[in-house]
Coordinates of C-alpha atoms and ligand atoms in Angstrom, one line a residue:
X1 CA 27.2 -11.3 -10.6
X2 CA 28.7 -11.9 -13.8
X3 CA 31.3 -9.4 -15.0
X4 CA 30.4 -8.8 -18.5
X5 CA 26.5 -7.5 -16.8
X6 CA 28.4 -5.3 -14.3
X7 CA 30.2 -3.6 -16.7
X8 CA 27.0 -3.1 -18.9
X9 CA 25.0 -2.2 -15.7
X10 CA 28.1 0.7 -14.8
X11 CA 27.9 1.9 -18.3
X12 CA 24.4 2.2 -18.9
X13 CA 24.4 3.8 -15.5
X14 CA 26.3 6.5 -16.3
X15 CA 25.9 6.9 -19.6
X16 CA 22.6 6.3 -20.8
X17 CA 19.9 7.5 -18.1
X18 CA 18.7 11.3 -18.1
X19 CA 17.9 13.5 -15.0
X20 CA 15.9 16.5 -14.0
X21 CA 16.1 18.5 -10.8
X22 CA 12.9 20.6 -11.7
X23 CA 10.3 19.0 -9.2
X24 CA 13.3 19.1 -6.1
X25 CA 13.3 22.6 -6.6
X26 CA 9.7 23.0 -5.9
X27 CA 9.9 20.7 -2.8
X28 CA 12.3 22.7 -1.3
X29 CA 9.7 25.8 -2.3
X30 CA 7.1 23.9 -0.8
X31 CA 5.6 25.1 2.5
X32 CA 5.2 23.0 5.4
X33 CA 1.8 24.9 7.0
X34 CA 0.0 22.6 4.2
X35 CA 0.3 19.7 6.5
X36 CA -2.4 21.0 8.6
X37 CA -5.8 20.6 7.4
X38 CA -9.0 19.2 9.2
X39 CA -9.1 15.3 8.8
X40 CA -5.3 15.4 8.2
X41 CA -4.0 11.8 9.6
X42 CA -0.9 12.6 11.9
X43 CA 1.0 9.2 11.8
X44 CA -0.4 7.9 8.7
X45 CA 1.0 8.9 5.5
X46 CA -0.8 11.2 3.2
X47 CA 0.8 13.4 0.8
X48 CA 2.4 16.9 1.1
X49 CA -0.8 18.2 -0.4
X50 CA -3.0 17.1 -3.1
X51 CA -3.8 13.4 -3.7
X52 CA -2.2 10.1 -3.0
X53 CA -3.4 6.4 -4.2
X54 CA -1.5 3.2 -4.2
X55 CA 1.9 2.6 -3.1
X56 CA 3.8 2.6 -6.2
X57 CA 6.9 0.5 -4.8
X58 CA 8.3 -0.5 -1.3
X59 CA 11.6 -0.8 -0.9
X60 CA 14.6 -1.3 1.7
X61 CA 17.8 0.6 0.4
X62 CA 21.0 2.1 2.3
X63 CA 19.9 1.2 5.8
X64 CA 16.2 2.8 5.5
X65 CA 12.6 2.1 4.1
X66 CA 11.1 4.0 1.0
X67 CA 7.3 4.4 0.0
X68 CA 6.6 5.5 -3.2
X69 CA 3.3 6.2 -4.4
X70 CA 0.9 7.1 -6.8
X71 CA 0.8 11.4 -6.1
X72 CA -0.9 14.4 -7.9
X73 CA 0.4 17.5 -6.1
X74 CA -2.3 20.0 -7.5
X75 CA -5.2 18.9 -6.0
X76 CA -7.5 16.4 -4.3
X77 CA -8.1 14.4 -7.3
X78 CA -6.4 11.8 -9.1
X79 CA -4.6 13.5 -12.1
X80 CA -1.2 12.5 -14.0
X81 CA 0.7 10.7 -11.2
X82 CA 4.1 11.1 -10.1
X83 CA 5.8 8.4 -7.3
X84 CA 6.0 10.6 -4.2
X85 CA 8.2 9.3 -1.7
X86 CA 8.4 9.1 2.1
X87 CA 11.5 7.6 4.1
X88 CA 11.9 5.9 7.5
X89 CA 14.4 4.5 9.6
X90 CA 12.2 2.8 11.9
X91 CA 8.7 2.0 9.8
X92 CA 6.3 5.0 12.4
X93 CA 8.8 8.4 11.8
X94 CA 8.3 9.2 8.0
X95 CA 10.1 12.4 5.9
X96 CA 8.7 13.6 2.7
X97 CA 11.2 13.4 0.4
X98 CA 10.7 15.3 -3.8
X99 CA 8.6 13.2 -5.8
X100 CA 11.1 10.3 -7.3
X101 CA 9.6 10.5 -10.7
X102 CA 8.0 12.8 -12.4
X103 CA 6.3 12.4 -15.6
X104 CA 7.8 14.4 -18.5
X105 CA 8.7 11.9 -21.1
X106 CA 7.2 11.3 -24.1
X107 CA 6.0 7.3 -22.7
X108 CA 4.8 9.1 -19.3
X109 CA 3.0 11.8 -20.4
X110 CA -0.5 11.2 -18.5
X111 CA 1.3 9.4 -15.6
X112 CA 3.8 7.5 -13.8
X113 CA 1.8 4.9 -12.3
X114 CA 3.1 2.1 -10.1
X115 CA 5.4 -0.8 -10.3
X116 CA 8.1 -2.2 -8.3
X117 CA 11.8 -1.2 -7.0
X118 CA 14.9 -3.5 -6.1
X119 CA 18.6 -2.6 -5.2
X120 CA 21.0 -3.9 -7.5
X121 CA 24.9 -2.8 -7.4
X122 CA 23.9 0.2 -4.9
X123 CA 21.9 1.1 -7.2
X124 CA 18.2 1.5 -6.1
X125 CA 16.2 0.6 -9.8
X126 CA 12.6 1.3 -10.2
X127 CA 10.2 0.0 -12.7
X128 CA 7.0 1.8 -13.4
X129 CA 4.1 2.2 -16.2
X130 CA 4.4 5.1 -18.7
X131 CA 0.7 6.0 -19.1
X132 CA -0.7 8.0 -22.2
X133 CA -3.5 8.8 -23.6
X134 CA -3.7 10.4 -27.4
X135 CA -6.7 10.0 -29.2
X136 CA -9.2 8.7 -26.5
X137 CA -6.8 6.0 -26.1
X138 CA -4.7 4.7 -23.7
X139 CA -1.2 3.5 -24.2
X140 CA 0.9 1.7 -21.5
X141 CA 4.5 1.3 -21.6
X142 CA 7.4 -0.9 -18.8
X143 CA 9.7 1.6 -18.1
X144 CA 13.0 1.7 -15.8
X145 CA 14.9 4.8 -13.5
X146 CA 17.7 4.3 -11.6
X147 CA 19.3 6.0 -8.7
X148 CA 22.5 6.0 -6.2
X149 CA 20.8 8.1 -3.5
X150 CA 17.7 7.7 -3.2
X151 CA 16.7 11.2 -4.0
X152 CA 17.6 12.0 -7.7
X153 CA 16.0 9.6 -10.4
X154 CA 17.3 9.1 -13.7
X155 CA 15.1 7.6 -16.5
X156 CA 16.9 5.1 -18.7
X157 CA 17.2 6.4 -22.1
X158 CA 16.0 3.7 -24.0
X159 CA 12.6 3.5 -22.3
X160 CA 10.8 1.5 -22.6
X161 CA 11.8 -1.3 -21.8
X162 CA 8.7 -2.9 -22.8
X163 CA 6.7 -1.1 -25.3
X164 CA 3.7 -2.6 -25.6
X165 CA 1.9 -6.3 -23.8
X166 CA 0.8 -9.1 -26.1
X167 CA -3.0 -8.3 -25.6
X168 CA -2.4 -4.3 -26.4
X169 CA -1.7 -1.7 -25.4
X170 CA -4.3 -0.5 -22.9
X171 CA -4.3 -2.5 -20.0
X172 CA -0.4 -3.5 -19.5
X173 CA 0.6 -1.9 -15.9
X174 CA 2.5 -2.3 -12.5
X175 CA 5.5 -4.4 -13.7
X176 CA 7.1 -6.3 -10.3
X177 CA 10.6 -7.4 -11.1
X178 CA 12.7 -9.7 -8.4
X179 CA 15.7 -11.6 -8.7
X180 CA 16.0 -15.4 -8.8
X181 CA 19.7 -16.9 -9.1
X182 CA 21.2 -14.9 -11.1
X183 CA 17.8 -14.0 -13.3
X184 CA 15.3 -11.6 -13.6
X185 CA 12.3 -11.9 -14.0
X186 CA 9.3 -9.1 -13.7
X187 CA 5.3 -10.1 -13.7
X188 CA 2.8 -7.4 -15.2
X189 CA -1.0 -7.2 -15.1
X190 CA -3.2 -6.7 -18.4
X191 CA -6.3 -7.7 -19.2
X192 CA -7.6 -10.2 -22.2
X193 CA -10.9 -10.7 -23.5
X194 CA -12.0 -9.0 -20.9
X195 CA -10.6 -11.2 -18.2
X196 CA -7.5 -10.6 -16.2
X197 CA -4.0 -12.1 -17.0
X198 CA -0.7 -11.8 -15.4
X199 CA 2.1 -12.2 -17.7
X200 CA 5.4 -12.9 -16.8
X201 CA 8.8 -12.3 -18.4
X202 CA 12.6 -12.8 -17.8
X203 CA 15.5 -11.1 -18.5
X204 CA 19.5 -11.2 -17.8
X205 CA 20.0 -7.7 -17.3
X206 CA 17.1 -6.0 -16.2
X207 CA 16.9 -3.8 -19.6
X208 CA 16.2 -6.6 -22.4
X209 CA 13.2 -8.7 -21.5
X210 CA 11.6 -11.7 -22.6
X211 CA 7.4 -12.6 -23.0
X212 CA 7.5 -16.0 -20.8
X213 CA 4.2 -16.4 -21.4
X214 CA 0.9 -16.0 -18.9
X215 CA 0.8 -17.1 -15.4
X216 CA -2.0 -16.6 -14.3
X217 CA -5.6 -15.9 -15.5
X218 CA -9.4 -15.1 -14.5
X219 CA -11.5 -17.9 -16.2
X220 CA -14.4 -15.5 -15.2
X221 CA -15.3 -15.3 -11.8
X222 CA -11.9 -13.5 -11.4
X223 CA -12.6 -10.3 -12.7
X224 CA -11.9 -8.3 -16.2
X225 CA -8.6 -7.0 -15.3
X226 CA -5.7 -7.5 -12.5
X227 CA -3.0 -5.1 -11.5
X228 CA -0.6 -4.2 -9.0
X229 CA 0.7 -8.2 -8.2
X230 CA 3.4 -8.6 -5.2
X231 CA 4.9 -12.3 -4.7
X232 CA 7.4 -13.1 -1.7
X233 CA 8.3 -16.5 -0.6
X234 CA 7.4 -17.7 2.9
X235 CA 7.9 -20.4 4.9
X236 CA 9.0 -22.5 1.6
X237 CA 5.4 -21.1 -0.1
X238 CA 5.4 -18.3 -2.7
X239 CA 2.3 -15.8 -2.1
X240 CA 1.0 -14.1 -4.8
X241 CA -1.1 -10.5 -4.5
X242 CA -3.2 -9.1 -6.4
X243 CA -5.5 -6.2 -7.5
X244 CA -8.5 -7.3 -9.1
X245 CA -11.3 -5.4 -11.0
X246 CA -14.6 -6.7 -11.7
X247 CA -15.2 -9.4 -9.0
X248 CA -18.7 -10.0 -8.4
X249 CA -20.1 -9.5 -4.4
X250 CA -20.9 -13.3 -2.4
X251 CA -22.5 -12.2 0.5
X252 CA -20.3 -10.9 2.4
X253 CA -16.7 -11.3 0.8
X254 CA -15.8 -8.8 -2.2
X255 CA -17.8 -6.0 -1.1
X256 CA -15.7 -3.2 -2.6
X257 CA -15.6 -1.9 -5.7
X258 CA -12.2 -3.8 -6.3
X259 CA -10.6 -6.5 -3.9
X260 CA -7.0 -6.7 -3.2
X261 CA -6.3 -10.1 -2.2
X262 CA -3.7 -13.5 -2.4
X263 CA -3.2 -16.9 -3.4
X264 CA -0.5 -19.3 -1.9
X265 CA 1.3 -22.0 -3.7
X266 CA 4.7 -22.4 -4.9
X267 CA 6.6 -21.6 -8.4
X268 CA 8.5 -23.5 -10.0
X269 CA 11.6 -21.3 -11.9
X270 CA 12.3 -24.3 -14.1
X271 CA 8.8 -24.0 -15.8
X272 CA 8.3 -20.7 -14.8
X273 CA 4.8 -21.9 -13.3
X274 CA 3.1 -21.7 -10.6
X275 CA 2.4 -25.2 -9.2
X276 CA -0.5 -26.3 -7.4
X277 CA -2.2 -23.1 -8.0
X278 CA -5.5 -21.8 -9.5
X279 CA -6.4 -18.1 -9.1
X280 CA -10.3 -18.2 -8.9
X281 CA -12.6 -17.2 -6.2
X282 CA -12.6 -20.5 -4.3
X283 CA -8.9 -19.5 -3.7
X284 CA -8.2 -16.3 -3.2
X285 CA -8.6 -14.6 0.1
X286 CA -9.2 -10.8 0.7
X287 CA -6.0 -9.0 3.0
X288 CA -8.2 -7.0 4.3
X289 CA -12.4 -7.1 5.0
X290 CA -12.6 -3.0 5.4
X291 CA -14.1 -0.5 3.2
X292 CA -11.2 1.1 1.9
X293 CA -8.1 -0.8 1.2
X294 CA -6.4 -1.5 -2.3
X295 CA -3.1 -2.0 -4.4
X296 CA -0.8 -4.0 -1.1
X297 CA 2.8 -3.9 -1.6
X298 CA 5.5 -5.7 0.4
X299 CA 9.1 -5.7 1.1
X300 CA 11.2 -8.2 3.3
X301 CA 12.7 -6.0 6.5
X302 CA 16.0 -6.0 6.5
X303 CA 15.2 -8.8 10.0
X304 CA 13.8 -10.9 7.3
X305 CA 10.0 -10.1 8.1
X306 CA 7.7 -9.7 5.5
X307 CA 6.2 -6.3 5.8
X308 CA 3.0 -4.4 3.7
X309 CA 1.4 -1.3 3.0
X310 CA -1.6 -0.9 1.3
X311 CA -3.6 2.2 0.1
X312 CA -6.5 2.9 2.7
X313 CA -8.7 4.0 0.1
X314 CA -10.8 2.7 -2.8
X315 CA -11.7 3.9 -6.1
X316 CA -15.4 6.0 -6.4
X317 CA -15.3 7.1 -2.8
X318 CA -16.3 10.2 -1.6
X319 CA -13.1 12.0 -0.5
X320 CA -14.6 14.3 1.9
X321 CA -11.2 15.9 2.5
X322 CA -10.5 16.2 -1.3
X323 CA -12.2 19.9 -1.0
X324 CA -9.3 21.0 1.6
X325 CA -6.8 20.4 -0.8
X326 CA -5.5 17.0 -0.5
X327 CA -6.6 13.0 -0.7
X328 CA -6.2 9.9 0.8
X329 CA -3.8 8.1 2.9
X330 CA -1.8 4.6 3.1
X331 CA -2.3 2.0 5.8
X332 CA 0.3 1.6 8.8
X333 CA 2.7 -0.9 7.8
X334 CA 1.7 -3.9 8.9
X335 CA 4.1 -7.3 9.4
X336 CA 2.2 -11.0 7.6
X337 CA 2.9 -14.1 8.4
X338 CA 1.8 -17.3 7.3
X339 CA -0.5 -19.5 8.9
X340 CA 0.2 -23.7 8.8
X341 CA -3.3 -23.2 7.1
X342 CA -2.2 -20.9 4.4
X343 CA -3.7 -18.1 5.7
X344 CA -2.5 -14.5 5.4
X345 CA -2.4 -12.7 9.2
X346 CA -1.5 -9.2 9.7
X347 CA -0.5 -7.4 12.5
X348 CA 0.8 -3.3 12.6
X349 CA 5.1 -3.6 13.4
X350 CA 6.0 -3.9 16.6
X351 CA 7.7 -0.8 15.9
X352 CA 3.9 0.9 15.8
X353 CA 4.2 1.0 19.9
X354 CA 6.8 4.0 19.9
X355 CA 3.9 6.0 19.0
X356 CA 2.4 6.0 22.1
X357 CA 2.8 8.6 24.2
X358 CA 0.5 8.6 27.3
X359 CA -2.6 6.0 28.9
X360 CA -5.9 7.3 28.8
X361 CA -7.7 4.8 29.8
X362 CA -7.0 1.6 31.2
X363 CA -9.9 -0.4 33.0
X364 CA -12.8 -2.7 32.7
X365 CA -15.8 -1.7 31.0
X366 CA -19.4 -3.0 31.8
X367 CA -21.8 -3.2 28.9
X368 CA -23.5 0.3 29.0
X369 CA -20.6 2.6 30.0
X370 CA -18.7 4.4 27.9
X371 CA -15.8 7.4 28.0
X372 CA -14.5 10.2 25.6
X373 CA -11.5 9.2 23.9
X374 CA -10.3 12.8 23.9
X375 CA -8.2 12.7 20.9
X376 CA -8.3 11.8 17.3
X377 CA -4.9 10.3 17.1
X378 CA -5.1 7.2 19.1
X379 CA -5.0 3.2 19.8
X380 CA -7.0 0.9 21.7
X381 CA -6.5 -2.4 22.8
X382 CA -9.4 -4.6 24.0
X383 CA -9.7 -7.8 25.9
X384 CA -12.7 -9.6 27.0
X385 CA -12.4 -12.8 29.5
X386 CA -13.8 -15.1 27.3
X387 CA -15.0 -15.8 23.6
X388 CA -18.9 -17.2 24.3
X389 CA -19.9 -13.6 25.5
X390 CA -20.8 -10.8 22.4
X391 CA -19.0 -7.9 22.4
X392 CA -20.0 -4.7 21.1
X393 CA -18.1 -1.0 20.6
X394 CA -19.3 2.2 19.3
X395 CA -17.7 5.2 18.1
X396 CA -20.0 8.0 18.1
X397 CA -19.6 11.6 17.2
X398 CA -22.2 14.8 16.6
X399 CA -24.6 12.2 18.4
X400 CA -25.6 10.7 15.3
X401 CA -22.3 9.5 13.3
X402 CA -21.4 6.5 14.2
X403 CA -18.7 3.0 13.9
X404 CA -19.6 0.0 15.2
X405 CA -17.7 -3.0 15.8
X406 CA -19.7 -6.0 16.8
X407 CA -18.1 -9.3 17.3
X408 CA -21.3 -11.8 17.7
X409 CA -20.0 -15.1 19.3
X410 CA -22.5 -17.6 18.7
X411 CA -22.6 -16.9 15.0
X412 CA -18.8 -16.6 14.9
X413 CA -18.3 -13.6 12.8
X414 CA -17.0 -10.0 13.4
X415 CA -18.8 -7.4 11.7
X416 CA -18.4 -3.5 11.7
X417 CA -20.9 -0.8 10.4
X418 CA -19.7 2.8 9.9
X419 CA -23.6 3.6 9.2
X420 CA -24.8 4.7 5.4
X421 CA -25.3 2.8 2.4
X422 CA -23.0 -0.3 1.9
X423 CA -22.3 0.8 5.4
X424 CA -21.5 -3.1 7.0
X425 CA -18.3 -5.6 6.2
X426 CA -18.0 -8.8 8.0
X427 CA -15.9 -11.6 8.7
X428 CA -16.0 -15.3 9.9
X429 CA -13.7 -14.8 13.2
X430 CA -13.3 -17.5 16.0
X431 CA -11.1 -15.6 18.5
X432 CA -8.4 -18.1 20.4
X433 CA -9.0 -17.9 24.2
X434 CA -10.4 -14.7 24.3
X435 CA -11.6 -11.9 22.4
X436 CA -8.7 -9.3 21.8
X437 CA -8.5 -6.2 19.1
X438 CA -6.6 -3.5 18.6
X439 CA -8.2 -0.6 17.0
X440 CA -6.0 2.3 15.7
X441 CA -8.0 5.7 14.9
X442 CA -6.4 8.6 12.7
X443 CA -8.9 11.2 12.3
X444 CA -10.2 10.1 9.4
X445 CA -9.3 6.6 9.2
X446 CA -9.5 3.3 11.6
X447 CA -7.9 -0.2 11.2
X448 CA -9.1 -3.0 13.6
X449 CA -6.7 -6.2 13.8
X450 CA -8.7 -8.9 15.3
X451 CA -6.9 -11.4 17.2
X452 CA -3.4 -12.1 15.5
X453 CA -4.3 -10.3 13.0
X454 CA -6.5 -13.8 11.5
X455 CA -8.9 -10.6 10.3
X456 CA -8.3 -6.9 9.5
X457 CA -10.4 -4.0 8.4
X458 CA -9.5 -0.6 7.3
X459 CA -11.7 2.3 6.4
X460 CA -11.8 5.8 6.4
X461 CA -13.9 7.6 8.9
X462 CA -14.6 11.4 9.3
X463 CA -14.3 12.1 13.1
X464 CA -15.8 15.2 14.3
X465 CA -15.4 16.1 17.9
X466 CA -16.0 14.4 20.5
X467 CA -15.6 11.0 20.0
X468 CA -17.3 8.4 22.6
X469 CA -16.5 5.1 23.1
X470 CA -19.6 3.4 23.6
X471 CA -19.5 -0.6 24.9
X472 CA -21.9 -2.8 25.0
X473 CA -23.0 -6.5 24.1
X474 CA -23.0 -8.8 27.2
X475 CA -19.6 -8.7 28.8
X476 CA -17.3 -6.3 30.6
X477 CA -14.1 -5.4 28.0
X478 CA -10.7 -4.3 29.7
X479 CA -9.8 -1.6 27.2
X480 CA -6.5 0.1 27.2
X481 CA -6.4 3.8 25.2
X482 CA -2.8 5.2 24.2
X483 CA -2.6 8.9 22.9
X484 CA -0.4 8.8 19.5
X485 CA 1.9 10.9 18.4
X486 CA 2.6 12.1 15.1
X487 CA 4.8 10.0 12.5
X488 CA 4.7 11.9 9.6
X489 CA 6.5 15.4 8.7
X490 CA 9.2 17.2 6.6
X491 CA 12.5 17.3 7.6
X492 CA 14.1 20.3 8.4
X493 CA 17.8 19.4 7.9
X494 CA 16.2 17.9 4.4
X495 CA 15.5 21.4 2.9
X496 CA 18.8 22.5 3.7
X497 CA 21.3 19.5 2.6
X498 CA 18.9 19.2 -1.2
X499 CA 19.7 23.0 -1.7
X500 CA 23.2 22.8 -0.6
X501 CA 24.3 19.5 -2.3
X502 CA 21.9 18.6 -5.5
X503 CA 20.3 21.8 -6.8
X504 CA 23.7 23.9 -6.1
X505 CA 25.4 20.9 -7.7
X506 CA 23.2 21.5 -10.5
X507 CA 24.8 24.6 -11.6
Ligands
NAG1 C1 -13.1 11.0 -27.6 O1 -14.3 10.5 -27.1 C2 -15.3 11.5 -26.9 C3 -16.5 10.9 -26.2 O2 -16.7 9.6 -26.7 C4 -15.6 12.2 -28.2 O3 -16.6 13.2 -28.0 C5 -14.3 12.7 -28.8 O4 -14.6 13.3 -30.1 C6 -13.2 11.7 -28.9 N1 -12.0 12.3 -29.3 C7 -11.2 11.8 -30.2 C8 -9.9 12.6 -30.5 O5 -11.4 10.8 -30.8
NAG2 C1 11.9 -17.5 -20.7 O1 12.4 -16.8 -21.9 C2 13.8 -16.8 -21.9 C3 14.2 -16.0 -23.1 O2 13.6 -16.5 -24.3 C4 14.4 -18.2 -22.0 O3 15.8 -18.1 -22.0 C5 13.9 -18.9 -20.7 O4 14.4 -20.3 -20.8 C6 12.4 -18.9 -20.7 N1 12.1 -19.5 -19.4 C7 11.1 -20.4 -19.4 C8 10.9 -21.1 -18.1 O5 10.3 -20.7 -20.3
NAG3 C1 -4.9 -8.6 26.1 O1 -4.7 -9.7 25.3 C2 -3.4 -9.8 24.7 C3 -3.4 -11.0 23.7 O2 -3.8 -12.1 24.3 C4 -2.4 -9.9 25.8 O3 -1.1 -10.0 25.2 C5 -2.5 -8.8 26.7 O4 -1.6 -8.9 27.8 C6 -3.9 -8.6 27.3 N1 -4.0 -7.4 28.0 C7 -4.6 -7.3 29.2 C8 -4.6 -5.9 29.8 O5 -5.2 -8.2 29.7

């Protein structure tokens, strides 16, 4: 770190970024009964109440992982966003913490929305979008806040940092900023002519930055706008995700009303290019082939695994849970590696197994049988003997609701079917020695990782009791149920230290 930055960076720290302590007074107002509502996930994370959409930023700082995201606290509805935020120490036990940021500026007015957050000095830095809308139109701005402790936020004076994207000012949003030798450099999504961009720019001190030029673009097939982009380096490649709007449906692939999805190649920080990359629709591959997943952000574990969280929702879906109050939840973090084929697999962390607290089942099933899974909060893992044989589970409630997950071997594709209109996703899947899955319900969500993790889909679901695991197909399944426990809460001892050391500081 060059000395004359450090200096600037302890200044500016100190001198030049404003605080408010408003919104951690309400959170220690806040009352914890509002965790408990029908459909409520239990170790999934939703918000305290109201809504939640993407995650706004993952981040590993001072020993533990952070989730911000996207959170209106008033109701089940999206509304001017503020980052909530939820710490771990192990990636399953998660504390609500106050909302980071809050928007009160004159550049944030209508919103915080996402962005990206990095340590630097001990100093955990966020970027986000200022979002404003005056006069029926919308103005988006690059903004920075800064923070020693994870818990108090201070917004640098001088936002923003960027005030407005080559293309306008509309569509210019979820700035990702990472550190290269010594250099900084930060990617932000917009939209031109209709067609998505990603722009990238540099800077040497994470306040004054630089137009680089575009990166990336949609020649038309790609959609009329891209946000929320997330690039790590693995295995020597650089993978680049993305949030796209506007992709037109083939078949099966792009179903959703927006696809979150990646493209592998490699860039090159002397050109500031990505090389033997083209973002079209021959080349980039959805995460995840569910009905509700969007906006995937990543951090490197502090073991050097790559690890993701995505919003396990989708834009235009019919929050049934939005008239108890609250909205939404993110996926369970989830480890990728790279194939030798460039292909993405995901698996939940190991860490996801000290959720389990008891077997409830544990035997071979014959094509006909079936048995209550007893709870709403739970995992199975499933195993046939071999890969030529179909393979067929249902999840049925009230008799009539149902999931279905049907892996169909001679065709060589997995398919599931939570019933209604759009009700079926599918995915080409040629299991390796046998077929195994592990399915991981939530009351009103499931994820199914299929093999490795080679394909994964996420939805929500609205389980009413009782839930029966149907099997059927043409060959016997060794199924293993685990009861899970819950993962997500307030912290008592949390309440307690904010009032004693930062709002009694206050004064
Ligand atoms: C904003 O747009 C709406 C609908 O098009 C229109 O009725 C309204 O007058 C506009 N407001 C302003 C301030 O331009
Ligand atoms: C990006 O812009 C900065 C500032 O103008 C410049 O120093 C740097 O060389 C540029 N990088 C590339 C790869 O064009
Ligand atoms: C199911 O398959 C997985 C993956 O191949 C394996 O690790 C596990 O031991 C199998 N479980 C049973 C009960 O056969």
């Amino acid at each position: 770190m060059d000395v004359l930055l450090l200096a600037t960076w302890l200044c500016v720290a100190t001198a030049e970024f404003a605080t408010d302590l408003a919104h951690i007074e309400a959170f220690i107002q806040q009352e914890k009964y509002l965790l408990r509502k029908k459909y409520r996930p239990v170790y999934h994370i939703s918000a305290p109440v109201g809504w939640l959409n993407d995650p706004s930023s993952f981040v590993y700082f001072k020993r533990q992982y952070h989730v911000f995201y996207q959170y209106h606290p008033y109701n089940g509805a999206w509304g001017h966003t503020r980052w909530g935020h939820a710490i771990s120490d192990n990636l399953v036990d998660w504390a609500h913490y106050p909302p980071a940021l809050v928007p009160k500026e004159y550049y944030e007015k209508h919103g915080c929305l996402s962005g990206s957050a990095l340590v630097h000095n001990n100093y955990l830095t966020v970027f986000y979008t200022g979002h404003v809308i005056s006069n029926n139109k919308t103005y988006q701005t690059q903004n920075v806040a800064i923070s020693s402790d994870s818990i108090v936020f201070q917004k640098y004076l001088y936002n923003p940092i960027i005030r407005k994207g080559p293309y306008g000012v509309s569509d210019f949003r979820n700035p990702m900023v990472w550190n290269y030798r010594n250099w900084w450099y930060m990617m932000v999504g917009t939209a031109k002519d209709g067609l998505g961009h990603l722009l990238l720019y540099s800077s040497a001190d994470l306040f004054s930055w630089t137009l680089n030029g575009t990166l990336a673009k949609s020649f038309g097939d790609m959609g009329h706008m891209w946000e929320n982009p997330d690039l790590f380096e693995i295995d020597g490649l650089t993978v680049l995700i993305l949030s796209v709007q506007g992709i037109q449906a083939e078949g099966y692939r792009f179903r959703n009303l927006y696809q979150t999805g990646y493209v592998v190649g490699k860039f090159n920080y002397v050109t500031a290019r990505f090389e033997d990359f083209e973002v079209s629709t021959a080349t980039f591959k959805e995460l995840d082939y569910g009905h509700d997943f969007y906006a995937a952000k990543t951090v490197q574990a502090a073991d050097g695994r790559r690890l993701l969280i995505a919003w396990l929702g989708m834009w235009e879906s019919d929050f049934q849970e939005s008239r108890d109050g609250w909205a939404s939840l993110l996926t369970l973090v989830r480890e990728v590696k790279l194939t030798s084929q460039g292909r993405i697999l995901m698996m939940p962390v190991k860490e996801t197994a000290n959720l389990r607290t008891e077997i409830l089942e544990d035997a071979w099933y014959s094509p006909g049988e079936a048995f209550s899974a007893g709870t709403k909060s739970f995992e199975l893992i499933v195993n046939s003997t071999a890969v030529v044989y179909d393979a067929i589970i249902t999840l049925e409630w009230n008799g009539r609701r149902q999931y279905t997950i049907g892996y169909i071997a001679d065709q060589g594709h997995i398919t599931v079917d939570r019933g209604g209109k759009d009700g079926v996703r599918r995915a080409d899947w040629l299991p390796n020695g046998h077929l195994h899955l592990r399915i991981f319900v939530d009351y009103s969500s499931i994820e199914i990782f299929c093999g490795m993790g080679e394909v994964v889909f996420s939805s929500r679901i609205y389980l009413k009791r009782p839930i029966l695991v149907k099997i059927g197909g043409d060959t016997q399944l060794h199924i293993t149920q685990y009861k899970l426990r819950r993962g997500v809460g307030y912290d008592n001892k949390l309440r307690k230290h904010l009032k004693e050391h930062i709002i009694a500081k206050k004064g």
